[in-house]
Short mmCIF file of C-alpha atoms in Angstrom, two decimals:
data_model
loop_
_atom_site.label_atom_id
_atom_site.label_comp_id
_atom_site.label_asym_id
_atom_site.label_seq_id
_atom_site.Cartn_x
_atom_site.Cartn_y
_atom_site.Cartn_z
CA MET A 2 84.23 156.57 76.22
CA LYS A 3 85.84 154.71 79.14
CA GLY A 4 85.47 151.45 77.25
CA LYS A 5 87.05 153.02 74.20
CA SER A 6 89.91 154.46 76.29
CA SER A 7 90.75 151.08 77.84
CA ASN A 8 90.51 149.45 74.41
CA ASN A 9 92.86 152.04 72.89
CA LEU A 10 95.25 151.68 75.81
CA LEU A 11 95.41 147.93 75.25
CA PHE A 12 95.93 148.58 71.53
CA MET A 13 98.93 150.83 72.24
CA LEU A 14 100.40 148.48 74.87
CA ASN A 15 100.04 145.49 72.58
CA ASN A 16 101.83 147.32 69.76
CA TRP A 17 104.59 148.41 72.13
CA LEU A 18 105.15 144.82 73.28
CA ILE A 19 105.20 143.59 69.67
CA TRP A 20 107.60 146.27 68.43
CA SER A 21 109.87 146.63 71.48
CA LYS A 22 109.26 143.73 73.87
CA LYS A 23 112.93 143.39 74.88
CA ASP A 24 112.94 146.86 76.47
CA ILE A 25 110.29 146.11 79.12
CA LEU A 26 112.92 145.32 81.78
CA PHE A 27 114.54 148.77 81.45
CA VAL A 28 111.11 150.39 81.79
CA LEU A 29 110.30 148.46 84.98
CA ILE A 30 113.68 149.22 86.60
CA ASN A 31 113.03 152.93 86.16
CA ILE A 32 110.07 152.84 88.60
CA PRO A 33 111.99 152.18 91.89
CA VAL A 34 114.87 154.38 90.72
CA THR A 35 112.54 157.35 90.19
CA ILE A 36 110.93 156.85 93.64
CA LEU A 37 114.22 156.48 95.52
CA ILE A 38 115.93 159.63 94.20
CA PRO A 39 113.56 162.28 95.72
CA THR A 40 113.26 160.24 98.93
CA ILE A 41 117.03 160.21 99.40
CA ILE A 42 117.26 163.93 98.56
CA SER A 43 114.70 164.65 101.33
CA LEU A 44 116.60 162.39 103.75
CA ILE A 45 120.11 163.88 103.35
CA PRO A 46 119.54 167.30 105.04
CA ALA A 47 117.55 165.66 107.83
CA LEU A 48 120.39 163.20 108.54
CA MET A 49 122.97 165.99 108.47
CA ILE A 50 121.05 168.13 110.97
CA GLU A 51 120.38 165.13 113.24
CA ALA A 52 124.07 164.13 113.19
CA ILE A 53 125.14 167.66 114.08
CA LYS A 54 122.48 167.91 116.78
CA THR A 55 123.49 164.62 118.44
CA SER A 56 127.23 165.28 118.00
CA ALA A 57 127.69 162.04 116.08
CA PRO A 58 131.32 160.86 115.62
CA LEU A 59 132.91 162.38 112.55
CA PRO A 60 133.79 159.02 110.87
CA TYR A 61 130.17 157.87 111.27
CA PHE A 62 128.88 161.19 109.92
CA VAL A 63 131.23 161.16 106.91
CA ALA A 64 130.61 157.47 106.15
CA THR A 65 126.82 157.92 106.29
CA ILE A 66 126.74 161.01 104.08
CA ALA A 67 129.30 159.53 101.67
CA GLY A 68 127.37 156.27 101.35
CA ILE A 69 124.09 158.02 100.66
CA SER A 70 125.76 160.44 98.22
CA ILE A 71 127.34 157.53 96.30
CA LEU A 72 123.96 155.78 96.12
CA LEU A 73 122.30 159.01 94.93
CA SER A 74 125.02 159.55 92.31
CA LEU A 75 124.62 155.99 91.08
CA LEU A 76 120.84 156.34 90.80
CA SER A 77 121.23 159.75 89.13
CA TRP A 78 123.52 158.12 86.56
CA VAL A 79 121.22 155.15 85.99
CA GLN A 80 118.04 157.21 85.51
CA PRO A 81 119.22 159.23 82.44
CA ALA A 82 120.52 156.01 80.88
CA LEU A 83 117.12 154.40 81.37
CA SER A 84 115.43 157.53 80.02
CA LYS A 85 117.58 157.41 76.87
CA LYS A 86 116.65 153.76 76.44
CA ALA A 87 112.98 154.67 76.79
CA ALA A 88 113.40 157.49 74.23
CA ALA A 89 114.96 155.05 71.76
CA THR A 90 112.02 152.70 72.32
CA GLU A 91 109.59 155.54 71.66
CA TYR A 92 111.37 156.36 68.42
CA VAL A 93 111.00 152.77 67.20
CA VAL A 94 107.31 152.71 68.11
CA THR A 95 106.75 156.10 66.45
CA LEU A 96 108.31 154.86 63.21
CA ASN A 97 106.07 151.80 63.24
CA TYR A 98 102.91 153.90 63.66
CA ALA A 99 104.05 156.15 60.80
CA ILE A 100 104.62 153.06 58.64
CA LEU A 101 101.12 151.79 59.46
CA GLY A 102 99.68 155.12 58.32
CA PHE A 103 101.87 155.12 55.19
CA LYS A 104 100.72 151.61 54.28
CA LYS A 105 97.09 152.59 54.79
CA LEU A 106 97.46 155.55 52.42
CA LEU A 107 99.03 153.34 49.76
CA ASN A 108 96.57 150.46 50.12
CA MET A 109 93.23 152.14 50.77
CA ASP A 110 90.66 152.41 47.99
CA TYR A 111 91.39 155.34 45.71
CA GLU A 112 87.81 156.52 46.05
CA GLN A 113 88.23 156.68 49.82
CA LEU A 114 91.58 158.44 49.45
CA GLU A 115 89.92 161.23 47.45
CA SER A 116 86.97 161.73 49.79
CA PHE A 117 86.84 164.75 52.12
CA GLU A 118 85.85 162.57 55.08
CA SER A 119 88.87 160.31 54.66
CA ARG A 120 91.22 163.27 54.20
CA GLN A 121 89.86 164.81 57.38
CA LYS A 122 90.37 161.54 59.27
CA PHE A 123 93.93 161.45 58.00
CA GLU A 124 94.58 165.03 59.15
CA ARG A 125 93.21 164.20 62.61
CA SER A 126 95.40 161.11 62.81
CA LYS A 127 98.63 162.86 61.79
CA ASN A 128 99.32 164.11 65.31
CA PHE A 129 99.24 160.52 66.59
CA MET A 130 101.71 159.39 63.93
CA PHE A 131 104.06 162.36 63.64
CA GLY A 132 103.04 164.98 66.21
CA ARG A 133 105.85 166.97 67.79
CA GLY A 134 108.46 164.43 66.68
CA TYR A 135 106.93 161.46 68.51
CA SER A 136 103.73 159.49 68.45
CA PRO A 137 101.36 159.73 71.45
CA GLY A 138 101.14 155.97 70.98
CA ALA A 139 104.84 155.77 71.83
CA TYR A 140 104.64 158.47 74.50
CA SER A 141 101.80 156.53 76.20
CA VAL A 142 104.44 154.00 77.31
CA ARG A 143 106.29 156.77 79.14
CA LEU A 144 103.00 158.00 80.58
CA LEU A 145 102.16 154.53 81.87
CA LEU A 146 105.64 154.28 83.38
CA GLN A 147 105.17 157.63 85.11
CA PHE A 148 101.66 156.59 86.21
CA CYS A 149 103.00 153.41 87.83
CA THR A 150 105.86 155.37 89.39
CA ASN A 151 103.47 157.91 90.92
CA LEU A 152 101.16 155.14 92.10
CA PHE A 153 103.98 153.29 93.88
CA GLY A 154 105.34 156.61 95.14
CA ILE A 155 102.00 157.45 96.73
CA ALA A 156 101.85 154.01 98.37
CA ALA A 157 105.41 154.31 99.74
CA TYR A 158 104.98 157.86 101.02
CA THR A 159 101.58 157.05 102.55
CA ALA A 160 103.21 154.27 104.56
CA ILE A 161 105.90 156.66 105.83
CA LEU A 162 103.50 159.53 106.54
CA SER A 163 100.74 157.39 108.03
CA PHE A 164 101.41 158.74 111.55
CA VAL A 165 101.53 162.38 110.39
CA SER A 166 98.32 164.43 110.59
CA PRO A 167 95.69 162.77 108.36
CA TRP A 168 94.32 166.24 107.63
CA LEU A 169 97.46 167.05 105.66
CA ILE A 170 96.99 163.97 103.48
CA LEU A 171 93.33 164.91 103.03
CA VAL A 172 94.32 168.42 101.91
CA ILE A 173 96.80 166.94 99.42
CA LEU A 174 94.17 164.54 98.10
CA LEU A 175 91.66 167.38 97.68
CA THR A 176 94.16 169.46 95.71
CA GLY A 177 94.88 166.33 93.68
CA VAL A 178 91.17 166.10 92.82
CA THR A 179 91.25 169.76 91.79
CA GLU A 180 94.27 169.02 89.62
CA TYR A 181 92.46 166.09 88.00
CA VAL A 182 89.35 168.18 87.24
CA CYS A 183 91.55 170.90 85.73
CA ASN A 184 93.33 168.36 83.54
CA GLN A 185 90.01 166.91 82.38
CA LEU A 186 88.84 170.41 81.42
CA LEU A 187 92.05 171.00 79.48
CA GLN A 188 91.59 167.71 77.68
CA LYS A 189 88.05 168.63 76.61
CA PHE A 190 89.22 172.06 75.47
CA TYR A 191 92.05 170.46 73.48
CA ALA A 192 89.77 167.89 71.82
CA ARG A 193 87.43 170.62 70.53
CA TYR A 194 90.38 172.81 69.55
CA TYR A 195 92.17 170.05 67.64
CA ASP A 196 89.07 168.95 65.71
CA LYS A 197 88.65 172.47 64.35
CA LEU A 198 92.41 172.96 63.95
CA SER A 199 92.78 169.85 61.76
CA ILE A 200 90.45 171.34 59.14
CA LEU A 201 92.35 174.64 59.11
CA GLU A 202 95.69 172.85 58.84
CA MET A 203 94.39 170.74 55.97
CA ARG A 204 93.58 173.95 54.09
CA PHE A 205 96.91 175.53 55.01
CA ASP A 206 98.74 172.40 53.86
CA TYR A 207 96.97 172.63 50.51
CA PHE A 208 98.07 176.25 49.99
CA PHE A 209 101.62 175.39 50.99
CA ARG A 210 101.76 172.53 48.48
CA LEU A 211 100.20 174.77 45.84
CA SER A 212 102.85 177.47 46.33
CA ASN A 213 105.55 174.78 46.15
CA ASN A 214 104.19 173.23 42.94
CA PRO A 215 106.23 174.45 39.94
CA LYS A 216 103.32 173.84 37.55
CA ALA A 217 100.87 175.89 39.60
CA SER A 218 103.51 178.56 40.29
CA LYS A 219 103.70 179.45 36.60
CA ASP A 220 100.03 180.44 36.47
CA ILE A 221 100.19 182.15 39.87
CA ARG A 222 102.97 184.44 38.64
CA LEU A 223 101.77 185.07 35.10
CA TYR A 224 98.19 185.80 36.17
CA ASN A 225 99.30 187.77 39.23
CA ALA A 226 97.22 185.57 41.55
CA LYS A 227 99.51 186.07 44.56
CA ASP A 228 97.36 188.77 46.18
CA TRP A 229 94.25 186.65 45.79
CA LEU A 230 95.98 183.62 47.32
CA PHE A 231 97.36 185.73 50.17
CA SER A 232 93.87 187.04 50.93
CA ILE A 233 92.52 183.50 51.22
CA LEU A 234 95.53 182.46 53.28
CA ASP A 235 95.06 185.49 55.58
CA LYS A 236 91.49 184.41 56.29
CA ASN A 237 92.72 180.94 57.18
CA ILE A 238 95.47 182.36 59.41
CA SER A 239 92.99 184.71 61.12
CA ALA A 240 90.68 181.79 61.85
CA HIS A 241 93.69 179.83 63.15
CA ARG A 242 94.76 182.76 65.36
CA LYS A 243 91.25 183.27 66.75
CA LEU A 244 90.89 179.56 67.52
CA THR A 245 94.32 179.36 69.18
CA TYR A 246 93.80 182.52 71.26
CA GLY A 247 90.48 181.19 72.52
CA TYR A 248 92.06 177.88 73.49
CA ASN A 249 95.03 179.62 75.19
CA ARG A 250 92.69 181.85 77.25
CA LYS A 251 90.97 178.76 78.62
CA CYS A 252 94.34 177.18 79.38
CA VAL A 253 95.50 180.28 81.29
CA ALA A 254 92.27 180.33 83.36
CA VAL A 255 92.75 176.68 84.32
CA SER A 256 96.44 177.29 85.11
CA ILE A 257 95.46 180.07 87.55
CA ILE A 258 93.08 177.70 89.35
CA ARG A 259 95.84 175.08 89.58
CA PHE A 260 98.34 177.66 90.92
CA VAL A 261 95.94 178.90 93.61
CA SER A 262 95.09 175.33 94.65
CA SER A 263 98.74 174.24 94.96
CA SER A 264 99.71 177.46 96.80
CA ILE A 265 96.97 176.93 99.39
CA ARG A 266 98.13 173.32 99.84
CA ASP A 267 101.78 174.27 100.41
CA VAL A 268 100.89 177.04 102.88
CA ILE A 269 98.68 174.67 104.90
CA ILE A 270 101.44 172.01 104.99
CA LEU A 271 104.00 174.58 106.16
CA ILE A 272 101.74 176.01 108.90
CA VAL A 273 100.81 172.58 110.31
CA LEU A 274 104.44 171.43 110.45
CA ILE A 275 105.61 174.70 112.05
CA PHE A 276 102.98 174.34 114.79
CA ALA A 277 104.01 170.71 115.25
CA VAL A 278 107.67 171.72 115.75
CA ASN A 279 106.74 174.52 118.15
CA GLY A 280 104.59 172.07 120.10
CA GLY A 281 107.55 169.75 120.51
CA ASN A 282 106.09 166.96 118.38
CA TYR A 283 108.92 167.02 115.83
CA SER A 284 112.56 168.04 115.81
CA VAL A 285 113.94 170.42 113.19
CA SER A 286 115.50 167.52 111.25
CA GLU A 287 112.17 165.65 111.27
CA PHE A 288 110.41 168.83 110.13
CA ILE A 289 112.73 169.11 107.13
CA PHE A 290 112.34 165.41 106.27
CA TYR A 291 108.54 165.37 106.59
CA PHE A 292 108.15 168.66 104.77
CA GLY A 293 110.16 167.24 101.87
CA LEU A 294 108.09 164.05 101.89
CA LEU A 295 104.79 165.92 102.03
CA LEU A 296 105.79 168.09 99.09
CA GLY A 297 106.92 164.93 97.29
CA PHE A 298 103.60 163.30 98.16
CA SER A 299 101.84 166.29 96.57
CA GLY A 300 104.03 165.82 93.52
CA TRP A 301 103.04 162.15 93.26
CA ILE A 302 99.33 163.04 93.54
CA ASN A 303 99.53 165.84 90.97
CA GLY A 304 101.64 163.67 88.69
CA LEU A 305 99.13 160.84 88.91
CA THR A 306 96.18 163.05 88.00
CA GLY A 307 98.20 164.63 85.21
CA GLN A 308 99.15 161.24 83.80
CA ILE A 309 95.53 160.04 83.89
CA SER A 310 94.53 163.05 81.79
CA GLU A 311 97.49 162.62 79.43
CA ILE A 312 96.74 158.91 79.01
CA ASN A 313 93.11 159.76 78.20
CA LYS A 314 94.40 162.31 75.70
CA ALA A 315 96.69 159.72 74.12
CA CYS A 316 93.71 157.33 73.93
CA THR A 317 91.68 160.02 72.15
CA GLU A 318 94.52 160.54 69.66
CA CYS A 319 94.77 156.77 69.26
CA GLN A 320 91.05 156.56 68.45
CA ARG A 321 91.53 159.18 65.72
CA PHE A 322 94.38 157.10 64.30
CA ARG A 323 92.29 153.94 64.40
CA ASP A 324 89.36 155.73 62.78
CA PHE A 325 91.72 156.43 59.89
CA ILE A 326 93.40 153.03 59.53
CA ASP A 327 90.03 151.30 59.98
CA ILE A 328 88.40 153.13 57.07
CA PRO A 329 86.69 150.21 55.33
CA ASP A 330 87.68 149.28 51.82
CA ARG A 331 85.49 147.61 49.26
CA LYS A 332 85.45 143.87 49.68
CA HIS A 333 87.27 141.92 47.02
CA ASP A 334 87.71 138.19 46.65
CA THR A 335 91.33 137.66 47.66
CA ASP A 336 91.41 134.17 46.14
CA ASN A 337 90.06 135.04 42.69
CA VAL A 338 93.35 136.16 41.12
CA LEU A 339 93.35 137.31 37.50
CA THR A 340 95.92 136.76 34.79
CA PRO A 341 96.05 138.93 31.67
CA SER A 342 95.53 135.96 29.36
CA ILE A 343 91.95 135.34 30.52
CA VAL A 344 90.52 138.79 29.68
CA GLU A 345 87.82 138.37 27.03
CA SER A 346 85.48 141.33 27.57
CA ILE A 347 84.67 144.17 29.95
CA GLU A 348 81.08 145.36 30.17
CA PHE A 349 79.35 148.35 31.81
CA ARG A 350 75.76 147.45 32.79
CA ASN A 351 73.56 150.44 33.65
CA VAL A 352 76.51 152.09 35.42
CA SER A 353 75.91 155.42 37.18
CA PHE A 354 78.32 157.42 39.29
CA SER A 355 78.09 160.75 41.12
CA TYR A 356 80.56 162.75 43.17
CA ASP A 357 77.81 164.67 44.94
CA LYS A 358 74.11 164.59 44.13
CA GLU A 359 74.10 164.97 40.35
CA HIS A 360 75.29 162.05 38.24
CA THR A 361 78.54 162.50 36.31
CA ILE A 362 77.79 159.24 34.53
CA LYS A 363 74.26 157.89 34.24
CA LYS A 364 73.03 154.53 32.96
CA ILE A 365 76.09 153.77 30.82
CA ASN A 366 75.98 150.49 28.88
CA LEU A 367 79.17 149.53 27.06
CA ILE A 368 81.02 146.37 26.02
CA VAL A 369 84.71 146.27 25.07
CA ARG A 370 85.99 142.95 23.75
CA SER A 371 89.54 141.66 23.60
CA GLY A 372 91.46 143.06 20.63
CA GLU A 373 89.10 146.03 20.08
CA LYS A 374 90.33 149.62 19.89
CA ILE A 375 87.75 152.27 20.80
CA ALA A 376 87.76 156.05 21.28
CA ILE A 377 85.45 157.90 23.67
CA VAL A 378 84.88 161.52 22.67
CA GLY A 379 83.12 164.13 24.76
CA GLU A 380 83.23 167.66 26.10
CA ASN A 381 85.27 168.63 29.11
CA GLY A 382 83.54 167.41 32.25
CA ALA A 383 81.47 164.86 30.33
CA GLY A 384 82.91 162.08 32.52
CA LYS A 385 85.60 160.52 30.30
CA THR A 386 88.24 160.36 33.05
CA THR A 387 85.63 159.21 35.57
CA LEU A 388 84.68 156.42 33.18
CA ILE A 389 88.33 155.34 33.03
CA LYS A 390 88.65 155.34 36.82
CA LEU A 391 85.53 153.19 37.04
CA LEU A 392 86.91 150.82 34.41
CA CYS A 393 90.21 150.51 36.29
CA GLY A 394 88.44 149.76 39.57
CA LEU A 395 89.57 152.99 41.26
CA TYR A 396 85.93 154.03 41.68
CA SER A 397 82.97 151.83 42.46
CA PRO A 398 79.64 152.50 40.66
CA ASN A 399 76.79 154.04 42.65
CA GLU A 400 74.45 151.98 40.51
CA GLY A 401 74.90 149.12 38.09
CA GLU A 402 77.95 146.90 37.75
CA ILE A 403 81.12 146.42 35.73
CA ILE A 404 81.55 142.90 34.39
CA LEU A 405 84.81 141.18 33.43
CA ASN A 406 84.35 137.88 31.59
CA GLY A 407 80.81 137.68 32.95
CA ILE A 408 81.83 138.31 36.59
CA ASN A 409 81.46 141.51 38.63
CA ILE A 410 84.92 143.06 39.05
CA GLU A 411 84.28 143.44 42.80
CA LYS A 412 84.65 139.67 43.04
CA TYR A 413 88.24 139.76 41.80
CA GLN A 414 91.33 140.27 43.89
CA LYS A 415 92.04 144.02 43.71
CA GLU A 416 95.78 144.03 42.96
CA SER A 417 95.48 141.42 40.23
CA TYR A 418 92.67 143.45 38.63
CA TYR A 419 94.89 146.55 38.61
CA ASP A 420 97.52 144.50 36.78
CA LEU A 421 95.24 144.37 33.74
CA PHE A 422 95.67 148.06 32.91
CA SER A 423 98.35 150.30 31.48
CA VAL A 424 97.01 153.86 31.79
CA VAL A 425 98.28 157.32 30.91
CA PHE A 426 96.17 159.81 32.88
CA GLN A 427 95.83 163.57 32.35
CA ASP A 428 97.09 164.24 35.85
CA TYR A 429 100.29 162.48 36.84
CA ASN A 430 103.29 162.45 39.15
CA PHE A 431 106.82 161.18 39.04
CA LEU A 432 108.65 159.39 41.83
CA PRO A 433 111.68 161.05 43.47
CA ALA A 434 113.95 158.53 41.76
CA ASP A 435 115.81 158.03 38.48
CA ILE A 436 114.25 157.74 34.99
CA LEU A 437 114.74 153.96 34.98
CA THR A 438 112.67 153.51 38.15
CA ASN A 439 110.00 155.96 36.96
CA ILE A 440 109.48 153.88 33.83
CA ALA A 441 109.67 150.39 35.39
CA MET A 442 107.89 151.39 38.65
CA SER A 443 109.57 148.38 40.24
CA LYS A 444 112.76 147.26 41.96
CA ASP A 445 113.29 144.58 39.33
CA VAL A 446 114.10 146.41 36.10
CA ASN A 447 114.64 144.99 32.61
CA THR A 448 116.96 147.67 31.20
CA GLU A 449 116.77 146.30 27.67
CA LYS A 450 112.97 146.48 27.73
CA VAL A 451 113.16 150.04 29.13
CA MET A 452 115.29 151.12 26.17
CA GLU A 453 112.78 149.53 23.78
CA VAL A 454 109.83 151.48 25.21
CA VAL A 455 111.91 154.69 25.38
CA GLU A 456 112.52 154.28 21.65
CA LYS A 457 108.83 153.67 20.95
CA ALA A 458 107.88 156.74 23.00
CA GLY A 459 110.33 158.92 21.06
CA LEU A 460 112.60 159.73 24.03
CA THR A 461 115.87 158.11 22.93
CA ASP A 462 117.54 161.39 21.88
CA LYS A 463 116.51 163.08 25.12
CA ILE A 464 117.84 160.24 27.31
CA CYS A 465 121.10 160.06 25.37
CA SER A 466 121.63 163.80 25.81
CA LEU A 467 121.62 163.46 29.61
CA GLU A 468 124.97 162.99 31.31
CA GLN A 469 123.63 160.20 33.53
CA GLY A 470 121.20 158.78 30.98
CA LEU A 471 118.53 156.55 32.52
CA SER A 472 120.12 157.13 35.93
CA SER A 473 119.21 160.82 35.87
CA LYS A 474 117.09 161.83 38.85
CA PHE A 475 113.70 163.57 38.92
CA ILE A 476 112.34 166.20 41.33
CA LYS A 477 114.52 169.30 41.62
CA GLN A 478 113.20 169.98 45.13
CA LEU A 479 114.95 166.82 46.37
CA TYR A 480 117.97 166.38 44.10
CA GLU A 481 120.20 169.27 43.06
CA GLU A 482 121.40 167.36 40.00
CA ALA A 483 117.87 166.32 38.95
CA THR A 484 116.82 166.81 35.34
CA GLU A 485 113.69 168.52 34.05
CA PHE A 486 111.49 167.45 31.14
CA SER A 487 109.11 169.56 29.11
CA GLY A 488 105.39 168.83 29.32
CA GLY A 489 105.49 166.84 26.08
CA GLU A 490 108.57 164.89 27.20
CA GLU A 491 106.85 164.05 30.47
CA GLN A 492 103.87 162.64 28.56
CA ARG A 493 106.22 160.57 26.40
CA LEU A 494 107.80 159.23 29.58
CA LEU A 495 104.34 158.28 30.90
CA LEU A 496 103.68 156.54 27.60
CA ALA A 497 106.95 154.61 28.02
CA ARG A 498 105.84 153.63 31.53
CA ALA A 499 102.54 152.28 30.19
CA LEU A 500 104.30 150.41 27.36
CA TYR A 501 106.77 148.86 29.80
CA LYS A 502 103.94 147.45 31.93
CA ASP A 503 102.56 145.84 28.77
CA ALA A 504 99.16 145.18 30.32
CA HIS A 505 96.24 143.56 28.55
CA VAL A 506 94.14 146.78 28.49
CA PHE A 507 95.86 149.96 27.26
CA ILE A 508 94.14 153.26 28.11
CA LEU A 509 95.14 156.79 27.05
CA ASP A 510 93.41 159.75 28.69
CA ASP A 511 94.21 162.85 26.55
CA HIS A 512 97.80 161.64 26.50
CA THR A 513 98.87 163.81 23.54
CA GLU A 514 97.64 167.20 24.79
CA ALA A 515 101.21 168.43 25.43
CA LEU A 516 102.80 166.82 22.34
CA ASP A 517 103.69 168.77 19.21
CA PRO A 518 101.33 167.94 16.32
CA ILE A 519 104.18 167.87 13.77
CA GLU A 520 106.71 165.08 14.27
CA LYS A 521 110.25 165.05 12.89
CA GLU A 522 110.70 162.73 9.92
CA THR A 523 112.51 159.45 10.58
#
């Protein structure tokens, strides 16, 4: 796991340098600034007491305190500015990780996208991309900065405190080890907790999307399925509550151990310094200065152990993210690009496919030649839609092969193979955009061609009745002024989309199920 952690750390650092290289100077400046501020704060009361004790001249006293105060004010102004710069850097890095995840979802094989394993990997990776408003990949930069700051702080304070009792430093180091062990325990508890939590959140997310789906909501209300859904949701919430309570109990137990350890450390430091002052080894001003430094030294040690654990945690989250974005896709020949004009035939040779153990499609042999029109008829669940997904290259056969012009379709470049098909599926979605974009599915739109396919699909009257015409928006949840189509009108719009693409192979999957059987005379 150590090898993986270092590898993930390098992965995050490399991305940070690529995405925000110019900000490295601001990050490095923050290290000495963060070390100087608590040191100066510990020094000020000691200097004041020493000046009073030695009856230092008033101008010298005022000038010294004023100079140090100005320096402290300057550093205190610089540090928040540097922190804001670091936060802006984190935001940029977070956005880039989210974009990587978004691209993976859009580009991964459809078959992988549908699989439970891939969905679970995605759920586990979401915290790295979007968790708590920032990505642990971005936050790891701040952690590394804090780690370096604590490391340099320990070195600086060790040099200053080298002539103080070594037993005090040993006590601080021992409590630091305790802190590190506690953090490691918390990290293990969190890893187990999050693995189980991701599955529960995936289920909860499904129920939330179901309740927010207008199509599903109709059946839920009319068939009074709310109580049934609430009962399932309650079970999920109860499991979530039980899991969270168990994790929190472990966290509280570890927190008590940390509190006891730090309290013992502080009491020992205080007792040793008091005895040293009573023995005449240190003055009161030195006592205050050294006590502040020793507490600061404890802070550096505890911070260092905490950062090590947090960095390990970020590396674990990073590995989950990489497990998702590294989900392998089927290999396609990227050089063998298709053009619609070369399609002569598509053949299924002994093709079998199964979702689980039993075959949905078994030993199918079929040839479709250019210019042919065929219909596939079968009962619900017979595998008609699955056959279409296999034909389109969305699924890969478990057995057998699909041949295009005598060549296995796996040998063709994937995107160019998709270009061969215009498909109207049973299940569909519309983009949160206008009608024009939903038909063209592209930035470059031929409006004249759109109107032609709208006419062919029988939607001209509907479009003309809308105040904004083709510019009318979809998705009421996003746009207040969005329009709504009936089920039949939606299928006509999908038909217009398929006609606009004008691909070589035209496929209709129960595309008329929501259309009225009697058409108006023209």
